[in-house]
CSV table of C-alpha atoms in Angstrom, one decimal:
chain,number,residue,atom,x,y,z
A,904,UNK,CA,114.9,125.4,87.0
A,905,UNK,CA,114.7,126.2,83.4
A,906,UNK,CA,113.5,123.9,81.6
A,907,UNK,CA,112.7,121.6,84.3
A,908,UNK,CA,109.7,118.3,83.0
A,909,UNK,CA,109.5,116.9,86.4
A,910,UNK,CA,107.7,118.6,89.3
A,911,UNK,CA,106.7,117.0,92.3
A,912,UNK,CA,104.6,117.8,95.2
A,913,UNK,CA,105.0,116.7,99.0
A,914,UNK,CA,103.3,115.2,101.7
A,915,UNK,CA,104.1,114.8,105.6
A,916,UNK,CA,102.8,112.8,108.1
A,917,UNK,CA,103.6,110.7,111.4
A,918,UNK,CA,107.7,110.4,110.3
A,919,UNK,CA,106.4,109.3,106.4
A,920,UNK,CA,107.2,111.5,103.3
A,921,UNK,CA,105.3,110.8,100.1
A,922,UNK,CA,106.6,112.7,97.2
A,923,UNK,CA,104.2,112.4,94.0
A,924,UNK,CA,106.8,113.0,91.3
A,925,UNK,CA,105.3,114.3,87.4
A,926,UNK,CA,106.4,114.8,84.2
A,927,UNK,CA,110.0,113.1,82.9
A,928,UNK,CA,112.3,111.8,84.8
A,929,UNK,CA,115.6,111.8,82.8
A,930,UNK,CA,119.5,113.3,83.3
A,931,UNK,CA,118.3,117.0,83.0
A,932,UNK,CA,115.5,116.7,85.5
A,933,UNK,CA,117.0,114.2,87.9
A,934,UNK,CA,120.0,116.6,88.9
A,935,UNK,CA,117.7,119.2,90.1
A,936,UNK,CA,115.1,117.5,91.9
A,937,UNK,CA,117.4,115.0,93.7
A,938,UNK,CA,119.0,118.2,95.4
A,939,UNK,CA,115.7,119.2,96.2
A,940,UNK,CA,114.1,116.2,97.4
A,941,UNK,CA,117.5,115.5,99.5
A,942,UNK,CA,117.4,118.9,101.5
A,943,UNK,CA,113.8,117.9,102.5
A,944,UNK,CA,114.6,114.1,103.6
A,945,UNK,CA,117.4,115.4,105.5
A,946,UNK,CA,115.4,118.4,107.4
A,947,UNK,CA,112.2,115.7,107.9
A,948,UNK,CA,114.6,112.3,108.6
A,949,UNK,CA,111.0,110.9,107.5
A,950,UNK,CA,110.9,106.9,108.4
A,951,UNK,CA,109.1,106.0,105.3
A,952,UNK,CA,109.5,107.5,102.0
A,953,UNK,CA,107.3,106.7,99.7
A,954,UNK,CA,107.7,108.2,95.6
A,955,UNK,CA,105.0,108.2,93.7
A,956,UNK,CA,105.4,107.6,90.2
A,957,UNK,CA,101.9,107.4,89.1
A,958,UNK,CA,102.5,110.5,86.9
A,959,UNK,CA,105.5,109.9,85.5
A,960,UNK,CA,105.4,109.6,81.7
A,961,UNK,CA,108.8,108.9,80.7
A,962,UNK,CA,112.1,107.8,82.7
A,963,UNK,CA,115.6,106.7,81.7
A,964,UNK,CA,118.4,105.4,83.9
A,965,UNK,CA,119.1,108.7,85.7
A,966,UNK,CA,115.4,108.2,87.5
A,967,UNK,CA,116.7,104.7,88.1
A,968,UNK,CA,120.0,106.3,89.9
A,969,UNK,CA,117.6,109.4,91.3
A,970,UNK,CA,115.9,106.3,93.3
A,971,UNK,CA,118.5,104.0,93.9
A,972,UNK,CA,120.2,107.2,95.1
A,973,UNK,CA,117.2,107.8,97.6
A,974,UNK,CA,116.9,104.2,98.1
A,975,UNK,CA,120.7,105.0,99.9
A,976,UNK,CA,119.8,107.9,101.5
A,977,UNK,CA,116.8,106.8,103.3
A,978,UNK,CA,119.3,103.1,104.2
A,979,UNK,CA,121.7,105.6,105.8
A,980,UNK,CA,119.3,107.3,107.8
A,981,UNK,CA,117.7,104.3,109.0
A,982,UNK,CA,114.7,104.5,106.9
A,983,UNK,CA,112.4,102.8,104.0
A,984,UNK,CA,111.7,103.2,100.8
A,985,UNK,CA,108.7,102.5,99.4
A,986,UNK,CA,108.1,103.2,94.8
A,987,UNK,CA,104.2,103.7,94.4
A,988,UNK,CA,102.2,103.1,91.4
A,989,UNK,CA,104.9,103.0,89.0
A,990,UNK,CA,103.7,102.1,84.9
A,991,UNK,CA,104.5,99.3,83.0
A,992,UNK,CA,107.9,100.7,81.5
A,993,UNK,CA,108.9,102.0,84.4
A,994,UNK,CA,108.3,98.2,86.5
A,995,UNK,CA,110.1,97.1,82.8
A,996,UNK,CA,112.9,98.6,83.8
A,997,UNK,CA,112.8,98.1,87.0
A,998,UNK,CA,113.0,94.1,86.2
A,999,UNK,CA,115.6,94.2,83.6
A,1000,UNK,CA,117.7,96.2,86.3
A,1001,UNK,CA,116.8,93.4,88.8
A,1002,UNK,CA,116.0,96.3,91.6
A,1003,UNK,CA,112.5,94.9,92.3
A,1004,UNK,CA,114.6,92.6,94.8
A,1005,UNK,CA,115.9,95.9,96.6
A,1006,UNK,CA,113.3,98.4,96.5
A,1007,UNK,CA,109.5,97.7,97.4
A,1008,UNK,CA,107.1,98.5,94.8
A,1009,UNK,CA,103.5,99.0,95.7
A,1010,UNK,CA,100.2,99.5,93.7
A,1011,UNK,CA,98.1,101.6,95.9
A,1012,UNK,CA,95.5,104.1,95.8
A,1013,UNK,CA,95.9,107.8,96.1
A,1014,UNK,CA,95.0,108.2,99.9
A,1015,UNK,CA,96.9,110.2,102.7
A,1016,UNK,CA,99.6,109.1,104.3
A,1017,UNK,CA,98.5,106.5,107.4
């Protein structure tokens, strides 16, 4: 996608899906990798989904709608989610938007899927 500040790599393992999300995560980014991410939850149906956010400089209230919105998906199909390593803006925002009481957030290290 032209343009495009958020890339994201993917890794599967034993029905989890970690998805290690760079860059910005903001209304022009969001629209194109939720379509993306989406076609591969759907074709995995992974149990666990797990996004890592470790690398993620910047984020505005679409990333909060691009997880809420995966938050939904992965409800629907009977699966978690799980927000890695997210900074200290992003856990700001998270707070002020009172989601830490809906989605898990976890500080972990970088380590394969178990």
């Amino acid at each position: 996608m032209k343009g495009r500040t958020c890339f994201y790599d993917v890794e599967s393992l034993d029905g989890a899906m970690r998805i290690c999300l760079k860059g910005e995560m903001d209304h022009h980014n969001a629209v194109g990798v939720r379509g993306e991410i989406d076609e591969l939850i759907y074709r995995e149906r992974p149990k666990k989904l797990l996004l890592n956010m470790s690398e993620i400089g910047f984020m505005d209230s679409s990333g909060l709608g691009f997880i809420m919105g995966r938050y939904a998906l992965m409800e629907k199909l009977g699966g978690t989610l799980i927000l890695e390593n997210p900074n200290e803006r992003i856990v700001k925002i998270f707070e002020l938007a009172g989601l830490q009481r809906i989605v898990k957030v976890e500080n972990v290290k970088e380590e394969k899927i178990k």
